[in-house]
XYZ file of C-alpha atoms in Angstrom:
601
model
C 147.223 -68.639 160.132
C 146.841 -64.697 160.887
C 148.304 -64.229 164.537
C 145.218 -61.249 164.622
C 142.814 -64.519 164.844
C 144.469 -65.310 167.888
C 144.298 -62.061 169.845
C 141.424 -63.399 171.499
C 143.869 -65.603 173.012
C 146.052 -62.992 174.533
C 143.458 -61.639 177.154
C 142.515 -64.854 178.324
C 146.159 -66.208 178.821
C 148.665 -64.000 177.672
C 151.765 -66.580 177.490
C 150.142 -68.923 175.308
C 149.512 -65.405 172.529
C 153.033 -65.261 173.078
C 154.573 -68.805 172.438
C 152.084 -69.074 169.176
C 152.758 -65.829 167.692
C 156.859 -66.899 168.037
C 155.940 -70.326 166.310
C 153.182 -69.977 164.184
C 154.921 -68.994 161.297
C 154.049 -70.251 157.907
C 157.088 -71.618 156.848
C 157.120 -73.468 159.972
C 153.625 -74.711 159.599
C 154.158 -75.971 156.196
C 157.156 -78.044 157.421
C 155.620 -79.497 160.368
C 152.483 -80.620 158.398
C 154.988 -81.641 155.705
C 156.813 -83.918 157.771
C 153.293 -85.127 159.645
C 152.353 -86.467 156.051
C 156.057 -87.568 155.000
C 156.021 -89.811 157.932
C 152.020 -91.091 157.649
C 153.175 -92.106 153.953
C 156.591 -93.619 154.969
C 154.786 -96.034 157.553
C 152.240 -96.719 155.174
C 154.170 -97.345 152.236
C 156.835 -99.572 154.678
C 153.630 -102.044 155.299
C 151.895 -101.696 151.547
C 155.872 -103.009 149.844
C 154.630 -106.805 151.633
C 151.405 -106.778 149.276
C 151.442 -110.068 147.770
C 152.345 -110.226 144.201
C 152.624 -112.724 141.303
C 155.775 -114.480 143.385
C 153.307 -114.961 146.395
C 153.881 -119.027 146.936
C 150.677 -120.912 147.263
C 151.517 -122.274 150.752
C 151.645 -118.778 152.341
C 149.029 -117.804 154.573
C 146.759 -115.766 152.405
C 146.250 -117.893 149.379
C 143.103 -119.550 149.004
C 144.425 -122.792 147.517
C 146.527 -123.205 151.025
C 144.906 -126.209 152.037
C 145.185 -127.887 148.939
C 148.532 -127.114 148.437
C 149.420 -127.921 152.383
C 148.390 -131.707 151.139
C 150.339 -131.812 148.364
C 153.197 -130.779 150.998
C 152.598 -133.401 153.652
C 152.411 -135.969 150.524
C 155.820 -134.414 149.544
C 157.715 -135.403 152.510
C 155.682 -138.897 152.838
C 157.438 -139.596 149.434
C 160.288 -138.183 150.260
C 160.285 -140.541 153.315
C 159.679 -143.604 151.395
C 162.500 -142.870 148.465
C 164.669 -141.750 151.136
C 167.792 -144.116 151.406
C 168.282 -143.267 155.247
C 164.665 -144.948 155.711
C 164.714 -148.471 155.800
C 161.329 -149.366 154.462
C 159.919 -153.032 154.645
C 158.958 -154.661 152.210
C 161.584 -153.240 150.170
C 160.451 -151.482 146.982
C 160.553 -152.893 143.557
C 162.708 -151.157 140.560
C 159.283 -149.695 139.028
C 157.761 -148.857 142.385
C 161.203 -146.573 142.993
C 160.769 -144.826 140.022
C 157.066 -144.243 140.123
C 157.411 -142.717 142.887
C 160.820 -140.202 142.139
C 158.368 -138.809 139.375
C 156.024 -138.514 142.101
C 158.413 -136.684 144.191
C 159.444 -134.347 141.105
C 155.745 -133.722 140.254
C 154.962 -132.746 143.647
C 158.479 -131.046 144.201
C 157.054 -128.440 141.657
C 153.775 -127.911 142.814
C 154.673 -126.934 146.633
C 156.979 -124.488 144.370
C 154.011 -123.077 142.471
C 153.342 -119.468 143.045
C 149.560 -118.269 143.966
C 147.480 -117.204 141.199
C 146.428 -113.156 141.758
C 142.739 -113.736 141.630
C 143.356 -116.600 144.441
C 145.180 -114.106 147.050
C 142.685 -113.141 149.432
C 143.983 -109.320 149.855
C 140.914 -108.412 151.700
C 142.379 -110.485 154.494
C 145.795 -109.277 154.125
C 144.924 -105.438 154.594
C 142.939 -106.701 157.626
C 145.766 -108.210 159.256
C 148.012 -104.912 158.327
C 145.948 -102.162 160.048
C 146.461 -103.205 163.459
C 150.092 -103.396 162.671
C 149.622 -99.772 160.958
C 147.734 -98.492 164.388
C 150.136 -99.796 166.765
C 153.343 -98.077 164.244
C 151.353 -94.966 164.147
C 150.762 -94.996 168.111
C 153.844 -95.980 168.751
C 155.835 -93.097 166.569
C 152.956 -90.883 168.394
C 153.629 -90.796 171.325
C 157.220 -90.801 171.455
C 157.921 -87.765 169.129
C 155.081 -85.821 171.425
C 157.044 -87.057 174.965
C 160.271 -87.301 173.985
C 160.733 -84.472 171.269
C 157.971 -82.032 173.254
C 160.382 -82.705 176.775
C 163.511 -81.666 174.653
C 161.401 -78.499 173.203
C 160.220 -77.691 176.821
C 163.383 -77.964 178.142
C 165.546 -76.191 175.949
C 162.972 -73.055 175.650
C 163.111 -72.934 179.843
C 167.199 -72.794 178.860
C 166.993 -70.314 176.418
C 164.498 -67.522 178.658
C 167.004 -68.371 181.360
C 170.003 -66.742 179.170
C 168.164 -64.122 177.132
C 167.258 -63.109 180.849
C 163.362 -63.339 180.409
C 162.457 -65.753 182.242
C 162.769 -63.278 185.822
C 160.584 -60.964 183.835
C 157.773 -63.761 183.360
C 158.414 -64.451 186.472
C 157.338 -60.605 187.704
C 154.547 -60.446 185.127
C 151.093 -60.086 187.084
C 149.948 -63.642 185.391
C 149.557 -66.542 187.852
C 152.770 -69.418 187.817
C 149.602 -72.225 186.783
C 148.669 -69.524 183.567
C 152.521 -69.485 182.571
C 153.440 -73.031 182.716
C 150.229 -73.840 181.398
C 150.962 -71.877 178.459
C 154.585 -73.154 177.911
C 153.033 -76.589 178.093
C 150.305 -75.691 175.366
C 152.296 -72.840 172.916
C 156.220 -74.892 172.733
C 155.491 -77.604 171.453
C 152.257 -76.878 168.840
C 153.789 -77.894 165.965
C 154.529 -81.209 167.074
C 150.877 -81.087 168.405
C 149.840 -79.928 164.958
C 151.776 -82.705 163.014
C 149.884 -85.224 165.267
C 146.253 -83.226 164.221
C 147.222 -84.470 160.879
C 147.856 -87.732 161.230
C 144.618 -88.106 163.550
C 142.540 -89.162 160.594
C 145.019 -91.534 159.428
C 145.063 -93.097 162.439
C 141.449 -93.218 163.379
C 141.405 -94.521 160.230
C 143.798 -97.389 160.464
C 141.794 -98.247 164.413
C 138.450 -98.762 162.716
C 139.702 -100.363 160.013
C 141.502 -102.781 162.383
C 138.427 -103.573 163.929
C 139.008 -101.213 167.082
C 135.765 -99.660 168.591
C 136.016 -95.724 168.542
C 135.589 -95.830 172.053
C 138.410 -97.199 173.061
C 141.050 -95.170 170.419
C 139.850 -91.900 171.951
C 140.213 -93.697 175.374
C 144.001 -94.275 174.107
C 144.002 -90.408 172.909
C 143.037 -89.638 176.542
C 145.948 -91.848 178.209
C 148.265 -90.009 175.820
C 147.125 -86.264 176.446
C 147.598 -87.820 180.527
C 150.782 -88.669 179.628
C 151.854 -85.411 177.913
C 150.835 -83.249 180.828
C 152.786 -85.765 183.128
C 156.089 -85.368 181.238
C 155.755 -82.209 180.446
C 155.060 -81.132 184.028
C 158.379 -83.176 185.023
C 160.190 -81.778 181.870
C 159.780 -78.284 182.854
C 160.687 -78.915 186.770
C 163.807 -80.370 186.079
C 164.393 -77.649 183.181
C 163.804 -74.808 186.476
C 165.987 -77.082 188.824
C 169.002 -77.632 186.555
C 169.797 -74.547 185.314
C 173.794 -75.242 185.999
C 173.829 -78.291 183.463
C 173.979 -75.810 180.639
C 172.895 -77.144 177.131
C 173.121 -80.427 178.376
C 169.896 -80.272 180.336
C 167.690 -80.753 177.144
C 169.102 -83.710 175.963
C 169.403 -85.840 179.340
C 166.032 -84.906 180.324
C 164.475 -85.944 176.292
C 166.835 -88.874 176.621
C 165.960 -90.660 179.831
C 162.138 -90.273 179.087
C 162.756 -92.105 175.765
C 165.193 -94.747 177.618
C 162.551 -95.211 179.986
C 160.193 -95.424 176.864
C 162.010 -98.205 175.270
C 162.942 -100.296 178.382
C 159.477 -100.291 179.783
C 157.898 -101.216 176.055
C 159.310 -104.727 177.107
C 159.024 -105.142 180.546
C 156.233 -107.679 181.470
C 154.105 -107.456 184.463
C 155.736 -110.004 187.226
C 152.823 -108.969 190.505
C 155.595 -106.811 191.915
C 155.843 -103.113 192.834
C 157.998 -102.362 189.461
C 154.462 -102.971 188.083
C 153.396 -99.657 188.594
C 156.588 -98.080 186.639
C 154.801 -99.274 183.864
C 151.530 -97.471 184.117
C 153.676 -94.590 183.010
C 154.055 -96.070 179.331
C 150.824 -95.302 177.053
C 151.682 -98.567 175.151
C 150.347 -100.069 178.053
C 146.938 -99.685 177.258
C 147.429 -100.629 173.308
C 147.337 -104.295 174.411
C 144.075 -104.070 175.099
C 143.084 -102.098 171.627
C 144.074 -105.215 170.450
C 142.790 -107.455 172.256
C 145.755 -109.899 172.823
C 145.674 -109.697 176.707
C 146.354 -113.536 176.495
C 149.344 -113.603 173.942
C 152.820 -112.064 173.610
C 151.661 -109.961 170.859
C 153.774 -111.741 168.676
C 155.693 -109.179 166.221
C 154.417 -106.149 167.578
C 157.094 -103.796 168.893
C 156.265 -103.797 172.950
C 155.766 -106.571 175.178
C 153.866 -106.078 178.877
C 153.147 -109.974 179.294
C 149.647 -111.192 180.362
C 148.799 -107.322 181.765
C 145.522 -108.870 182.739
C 146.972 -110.469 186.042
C 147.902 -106.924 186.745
C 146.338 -106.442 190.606
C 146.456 -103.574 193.035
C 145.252 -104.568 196.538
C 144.029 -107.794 195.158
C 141.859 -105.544 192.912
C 142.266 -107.289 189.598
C 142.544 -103.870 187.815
C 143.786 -105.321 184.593
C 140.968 -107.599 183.797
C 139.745 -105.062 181.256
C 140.438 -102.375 179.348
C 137.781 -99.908 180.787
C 139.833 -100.508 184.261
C 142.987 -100.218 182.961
C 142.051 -96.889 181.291
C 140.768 -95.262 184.721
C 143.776 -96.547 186.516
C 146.073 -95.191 183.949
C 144.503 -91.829 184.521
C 144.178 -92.018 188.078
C 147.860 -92.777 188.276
C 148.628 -89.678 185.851
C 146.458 -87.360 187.211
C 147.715 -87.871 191.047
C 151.275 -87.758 190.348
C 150.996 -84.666 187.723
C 149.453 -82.797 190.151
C 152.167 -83.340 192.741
C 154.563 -82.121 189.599
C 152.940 -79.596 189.422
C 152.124 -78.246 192.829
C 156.261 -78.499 192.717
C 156.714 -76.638 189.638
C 154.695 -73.831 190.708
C 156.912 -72.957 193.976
C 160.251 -73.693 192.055
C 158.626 -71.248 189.122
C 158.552 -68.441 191.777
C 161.624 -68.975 193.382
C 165.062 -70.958 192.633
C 165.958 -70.875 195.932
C 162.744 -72.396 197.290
C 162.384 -75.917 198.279
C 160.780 -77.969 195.382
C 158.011 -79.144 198.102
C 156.876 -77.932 201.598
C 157.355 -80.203 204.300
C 153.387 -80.800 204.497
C 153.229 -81.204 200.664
C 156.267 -84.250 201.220
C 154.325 -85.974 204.069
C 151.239 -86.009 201.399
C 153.353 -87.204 198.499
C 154.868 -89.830 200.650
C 151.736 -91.229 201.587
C 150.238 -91.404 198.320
C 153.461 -93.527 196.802
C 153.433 -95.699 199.832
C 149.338 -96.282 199.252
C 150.143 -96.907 195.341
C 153.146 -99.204 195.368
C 152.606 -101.199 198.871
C 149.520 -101.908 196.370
C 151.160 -103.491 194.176
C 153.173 -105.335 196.393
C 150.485 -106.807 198.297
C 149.682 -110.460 196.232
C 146.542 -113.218 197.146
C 148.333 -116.656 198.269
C 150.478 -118.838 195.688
C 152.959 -121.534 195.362
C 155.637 -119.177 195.438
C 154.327 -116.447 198.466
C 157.698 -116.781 200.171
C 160.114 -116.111 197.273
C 157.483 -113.470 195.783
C 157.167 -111.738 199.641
C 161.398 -111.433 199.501
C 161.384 -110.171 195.320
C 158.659 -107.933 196.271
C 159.937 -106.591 199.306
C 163.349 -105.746 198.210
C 161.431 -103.883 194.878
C 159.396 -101.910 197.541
C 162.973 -101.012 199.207
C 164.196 -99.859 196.004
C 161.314 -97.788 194.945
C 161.015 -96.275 198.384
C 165.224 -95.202 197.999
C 164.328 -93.422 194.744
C 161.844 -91.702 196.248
C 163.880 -90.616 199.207
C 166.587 -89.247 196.731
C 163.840 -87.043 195.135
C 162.884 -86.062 198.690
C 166.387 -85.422 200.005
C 166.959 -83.268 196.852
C 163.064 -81.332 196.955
C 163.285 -80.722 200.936
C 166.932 -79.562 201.646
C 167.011 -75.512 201.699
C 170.135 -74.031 200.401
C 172.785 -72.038 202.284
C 171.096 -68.949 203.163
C 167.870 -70.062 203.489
C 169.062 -72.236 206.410
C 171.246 -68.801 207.646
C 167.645 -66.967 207.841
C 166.289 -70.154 209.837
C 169.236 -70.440 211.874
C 168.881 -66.796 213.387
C 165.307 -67.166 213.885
C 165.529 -70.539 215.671
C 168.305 -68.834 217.808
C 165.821 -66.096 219.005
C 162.750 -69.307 219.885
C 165.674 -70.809 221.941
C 166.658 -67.436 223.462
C 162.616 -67.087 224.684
C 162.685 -70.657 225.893
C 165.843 -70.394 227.755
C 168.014 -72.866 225.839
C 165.117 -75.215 224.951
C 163.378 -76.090 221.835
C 159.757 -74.796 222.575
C 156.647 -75.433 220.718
C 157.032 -72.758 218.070
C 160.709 -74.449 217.194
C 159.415 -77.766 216.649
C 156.780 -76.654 214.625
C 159.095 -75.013 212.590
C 161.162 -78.486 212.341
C 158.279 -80.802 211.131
C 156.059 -78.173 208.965
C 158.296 -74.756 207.780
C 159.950 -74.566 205.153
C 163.364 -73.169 205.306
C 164.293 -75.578 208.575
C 166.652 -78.346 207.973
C 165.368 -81.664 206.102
C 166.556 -84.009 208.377
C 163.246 -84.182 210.574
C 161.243 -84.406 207.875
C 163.077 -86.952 205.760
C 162.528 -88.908 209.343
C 159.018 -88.469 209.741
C 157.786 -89.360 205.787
C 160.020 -92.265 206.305
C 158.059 -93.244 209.205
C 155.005 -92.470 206.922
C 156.271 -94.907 204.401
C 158.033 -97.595 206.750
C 154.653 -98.110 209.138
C 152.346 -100.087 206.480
C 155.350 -101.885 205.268
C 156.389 -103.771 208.804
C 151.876 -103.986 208.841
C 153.016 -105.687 206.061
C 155.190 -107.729 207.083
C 153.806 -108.585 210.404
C 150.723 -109.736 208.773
C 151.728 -111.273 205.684
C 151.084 -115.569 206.426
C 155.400 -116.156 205.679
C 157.853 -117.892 207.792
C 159.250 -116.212 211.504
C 162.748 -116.183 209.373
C 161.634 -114.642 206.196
C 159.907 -111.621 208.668
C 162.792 -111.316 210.172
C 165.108 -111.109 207.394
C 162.324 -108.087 205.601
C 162.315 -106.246 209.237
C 165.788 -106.180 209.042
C 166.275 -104.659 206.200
C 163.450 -101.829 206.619
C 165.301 -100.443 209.263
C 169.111 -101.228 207.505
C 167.220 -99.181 204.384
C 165.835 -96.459 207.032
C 169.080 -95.782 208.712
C 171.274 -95.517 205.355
C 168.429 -93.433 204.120
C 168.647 -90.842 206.756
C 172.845 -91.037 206.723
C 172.122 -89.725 203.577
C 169.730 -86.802 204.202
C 172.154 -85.805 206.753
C 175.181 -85.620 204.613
C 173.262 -83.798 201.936
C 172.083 -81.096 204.430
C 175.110 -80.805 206.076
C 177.073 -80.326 202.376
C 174.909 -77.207 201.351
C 175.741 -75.155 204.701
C 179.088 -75.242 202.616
C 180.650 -71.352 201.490
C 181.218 -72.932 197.769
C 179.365 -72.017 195.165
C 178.631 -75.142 193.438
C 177.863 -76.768 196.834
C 174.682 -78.222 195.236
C 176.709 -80.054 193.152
C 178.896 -81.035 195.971
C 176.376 -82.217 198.083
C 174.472 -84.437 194.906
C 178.186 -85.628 194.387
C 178.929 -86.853 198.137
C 175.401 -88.295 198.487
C 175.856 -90.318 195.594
C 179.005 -91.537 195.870
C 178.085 -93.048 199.622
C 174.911 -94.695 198.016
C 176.676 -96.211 194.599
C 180.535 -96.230 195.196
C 180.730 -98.507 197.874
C 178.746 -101.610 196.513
C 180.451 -100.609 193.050
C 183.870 -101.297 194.955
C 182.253 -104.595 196.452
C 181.056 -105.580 193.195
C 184.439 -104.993 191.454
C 186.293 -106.619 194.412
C 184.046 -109.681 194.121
C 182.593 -109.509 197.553
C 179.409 -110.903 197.241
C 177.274 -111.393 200.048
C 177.277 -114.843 201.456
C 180.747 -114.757 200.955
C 183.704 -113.823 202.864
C 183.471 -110.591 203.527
C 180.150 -110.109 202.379
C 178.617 -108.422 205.326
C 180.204 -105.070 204.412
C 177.271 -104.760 202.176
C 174.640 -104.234 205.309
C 176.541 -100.901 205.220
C 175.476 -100.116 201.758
C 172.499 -98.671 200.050
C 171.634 -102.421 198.710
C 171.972 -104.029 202.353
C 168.592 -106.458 201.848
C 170.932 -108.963 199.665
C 173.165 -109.809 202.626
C 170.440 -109.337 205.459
C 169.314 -113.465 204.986
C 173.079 -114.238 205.808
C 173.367 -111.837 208.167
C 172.890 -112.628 212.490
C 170.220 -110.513 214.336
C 173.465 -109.569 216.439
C 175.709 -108.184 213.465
C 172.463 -106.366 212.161
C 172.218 -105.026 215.725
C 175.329 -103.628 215.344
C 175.677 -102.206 211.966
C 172.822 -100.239 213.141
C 174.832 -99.270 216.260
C 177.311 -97.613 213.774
C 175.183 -95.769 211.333
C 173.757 -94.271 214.150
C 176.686 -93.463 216.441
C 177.801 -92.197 212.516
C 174.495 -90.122 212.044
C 174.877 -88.594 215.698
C 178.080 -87.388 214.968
C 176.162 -85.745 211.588
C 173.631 -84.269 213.434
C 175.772 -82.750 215.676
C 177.969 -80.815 213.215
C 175.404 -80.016 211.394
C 173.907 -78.377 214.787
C 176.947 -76.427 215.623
C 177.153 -75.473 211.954
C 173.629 -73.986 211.986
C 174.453 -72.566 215.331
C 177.176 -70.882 213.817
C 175.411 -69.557 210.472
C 173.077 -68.189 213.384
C 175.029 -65.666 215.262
C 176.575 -64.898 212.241
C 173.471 -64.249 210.743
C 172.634 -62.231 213.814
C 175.396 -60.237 214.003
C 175.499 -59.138 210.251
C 172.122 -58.233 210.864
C 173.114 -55.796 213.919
C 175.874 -54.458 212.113
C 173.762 -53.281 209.017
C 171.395 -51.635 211.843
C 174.325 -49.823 213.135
């Protein structure tokens, strides 16, 4: 391909001109459509060495004298019965009866050994059977060269402008931050998107073949393309937002996409709020290609269980594939625009917050609508023991979240420095107070402290949930138990936005790295130590735990009094937080303040 042909390209969005003139050479078109059609033939060829042969036994599946031969079989092992000396058969045979029927035995012995005649192997039948197996290999090595492979391209291209030092100048080119990322997202990985424009036809080929309307294979193209711009979209944020991992950054970000890729290609749908983890995996939708909604999908290499009893506030939203398609991308289109509303501040700045306070309370909202979906379940057998599972799944999807939060909302050092000296001079007009204009700044700008708004999304997420709770038809114990360990969650969760915040007012450099490392040592370390010391809870001991990240386990063996007052210490702990980190922003403040004077002097 002439890069002149493409010039048209260069006024409309100038960095995708760029990324395909630096990759759209012809040696490196010839190898990715090489390897495209490599890989097509290895796959095929892989299926095609099973064709039945002239050794194909006549009791296999796909012989045409099966049933014959399948009587000759069960006649075989009546015989075999009857000659048997470890069956005591009455009357007992006679000498000639015996041996009539060992030459019997032989005779048959041979035949269940016979080998199908060629013209009686149905091989229509065969192929038939193959080319869903071909689609799903196909789709499978798809989509996890174009997520996993694109991510590491992505990634490692964000690395590489970031030392040749041309990523600031994209950054100060006159071309919007959606127009650039847009264009990395299209032009860095096109040869992987070319080498999957050749095997399209294959492919399509191997669907219809495999008795898969056309319809729904482009409706699995379109779940694919969702997912692309999802993990791209993440791949590129965390390629802008860790910078200081070096080379490494490529590989862990390609890495835990295709961990998650694997792990979730088995994970069955259980009416929980994991359920919606795996609405992030294309495969989910193949099940339905194939129409084995009802089985285990026998040999084929994922396994979501019976994905039609998936619900989402009682909405049964698995039942078919047309629903599952739309709420596939629903869920992809929601959360990559909240990627990407992130990746376009962090694009502009390094030192901005990954998402504005107003953007969090948003995001928050959304993830509490989607997963308190999932958790919600009609009335069973098991309500209480599935209220508890999916309760304490909630809890743990809602501490994920947080960490992303903690990490997207905290401002660095001299962002809060800037704050601090402005929220001096609102306290200087309101004589010592906190007036309007300061609390606004608290819950809604940008470069204040997290710590208020951690508070208020979790109030945003921990509302519905005790709704929840209250409402859900369970036991007074088991509500007790889940309200319990809401607020144990909410507490530990704030401890930690606290700490965080508090570790990036500090003067080192790699404070970032300080504060991650503090954080997560207060949320892991301590029930690894428990674990390790084999306190378990229930046992002696075991109420140390209600002081850990993972408190929900102990909660059920836990008074209302000692609850009371393990809350009593986290906050009592959290004031004394709060309260250096006030005097610390006090301090940044006038030193702020008085840097500033001296420059005027």
């Amino acid at each position: 391909m002439r890069i002149n042909q493409l010039n048209w390209l260069n006024e409309g969005n100038p960095q995708i001109f760029r990324e395909l003139k630096g990759r759209l050479k012809p040696r490196n078109i010839l190898i990715a459509v090489a390897l495209s059609l490599v890989g097509q033939l290895l796959i095929f060829m892989s299926f095609a060495r099973h064709i039945p042969t002239e050794k194909y036994q006549a009791l296999e599946k796909y012989c045409r004298l099966q049933p014959t031969y399948q009587l000759y079989q069960r006649e075989y092992y009546q015989v075999q019965r009857q000659i048997s000396p470890y069956t005591q058969v009455k009357p007992k045979l006679s000498p000639e009866k015996t041996q009539e029927l060992q030459a019997r035995f032989k005779e048959l012995q041979q035949l269940i050994n016979d080998n199908c005649p060629i013209d009686q192997i149905n091989f229509q039948q065969w192929w038939l059977d193959q080319w869903p197996r071909i689609f799903i290999c196909l789709s499978m090595f798809a989509f996890f060269i174009l997520l996993g492979v694109g991510a590491y391209m992505l990634i490692d291209d964000l690395a590489k402008e970031e030392r040749r030092g041309t990523l600031n100048f994209i950054r100060l080119s006159p071309q919007s931050s959606r127009s650039v990322l847009i264009g990395k997202m299209l032009g860095v990985p096109v040869l992987l998107y070319l080498a999957a424009l050749v095997a399209l036809p294959f492919h399509l080929w191997a669907g219809l073949f495999a008795s898969i309307p056309a319809g729904e294979i482009f409706s699995f193209y379109a779940v694919v393309m969702a997912s692309c711009a999802f993990f791209y979209s993440a791949a590129l944020l965390f390629g802008l937002s860790s910078a200081w991992l070096g080379g490494f950054q490529s590989w862990l970000g390609a890495g835990t996409i295709l961990i998650y890729l694997m792990a979730f290609n088995y994970r069955g749908i259980d009416q929980s709020p994991f359920d919606w983890l795996n609405l992030f995996n294309p495969s989910f939708l193949l099940a339905y290609l194939l129409d084995r909604t009802g089985s285990t999908y026998l040999d084929l290499p994922f396994c979501h269980g019976l994905v039609q009893n998936l619900e989402w506030f009682y909405l049964p939203v698995g039942a078919t594939g047309v629903g599952m398609g739309i709420f596939l991308l629903l869920n992809y289109s929601l959360w990559t625009y909240w990627v990407g509303q992130s990746l376009s501040r962090r694009f502009r700045s390094d030192q901005a917050t990954m998402l504005s306070k107003k953007q969090s309370y948003l995001v928050t909202a959304c993830f509490t609508l989607v997963t308190l979906g999932f958790a919600l379940q009609p009335p069973r057998q098991w309500l209480s023991s599935q209220f508890v599972s999916n309760l304490h799944a909630l809890l743990m999807l809602m501490g994920l979240l947080f960490i992303c939060l903690i990490a997207a909302l905290s401002p660095q050092r001299q962002t809060l420095q800037d704050w601090a000296r402005y929220f001096k001079d609102l306290k200087q007009k309101g004589e010592g107070k906190i007036n309007h204009s300061g609390w606004q700044g608290l819950i809604w700008g940008e470069k204040s402290p997290s710590v208020v708004a951690i508070t208020i999304n979790l109030l945003i997420t921990a509302t519905p949930v005790v709704c929840w709770i209250l409402l859900c038809p369970v036991g007074s114990e088991h509500k007790m138990e889940a309200l319990s360990s809401v607020a144990l969650t909410v507490s530990f969760i704030i401890l930690c936005a606290s700490i965080f915040q508090l570790m990036l007012l500090m003067k080192t450099p790699k404070r970032a790295l300080w504060a991650a490392g503090v954080a997560g040592s207060a949320i892991f370390l301590p029930p690894f130590i428990l674990s390790v010391l084999s306190v378990n809870p229930g046992s002696d001991g075991g109420s140390l735990w209600l002081l850990t990240a993972f408190s929900w386990g102990a909660v059920k063996y836990a008074s209302e009094t000692l609850v009371f007052q393990v809350l009593l210490v986290q906050w009592t702990f959290l004031g004394l937080l709060n309260w250096q980190l006030t005097k610390q922003l006090r301090k940044a403040g006038e030193s702020a303040s008085k840097a500033l004077l001296v420059g005027k002097s």
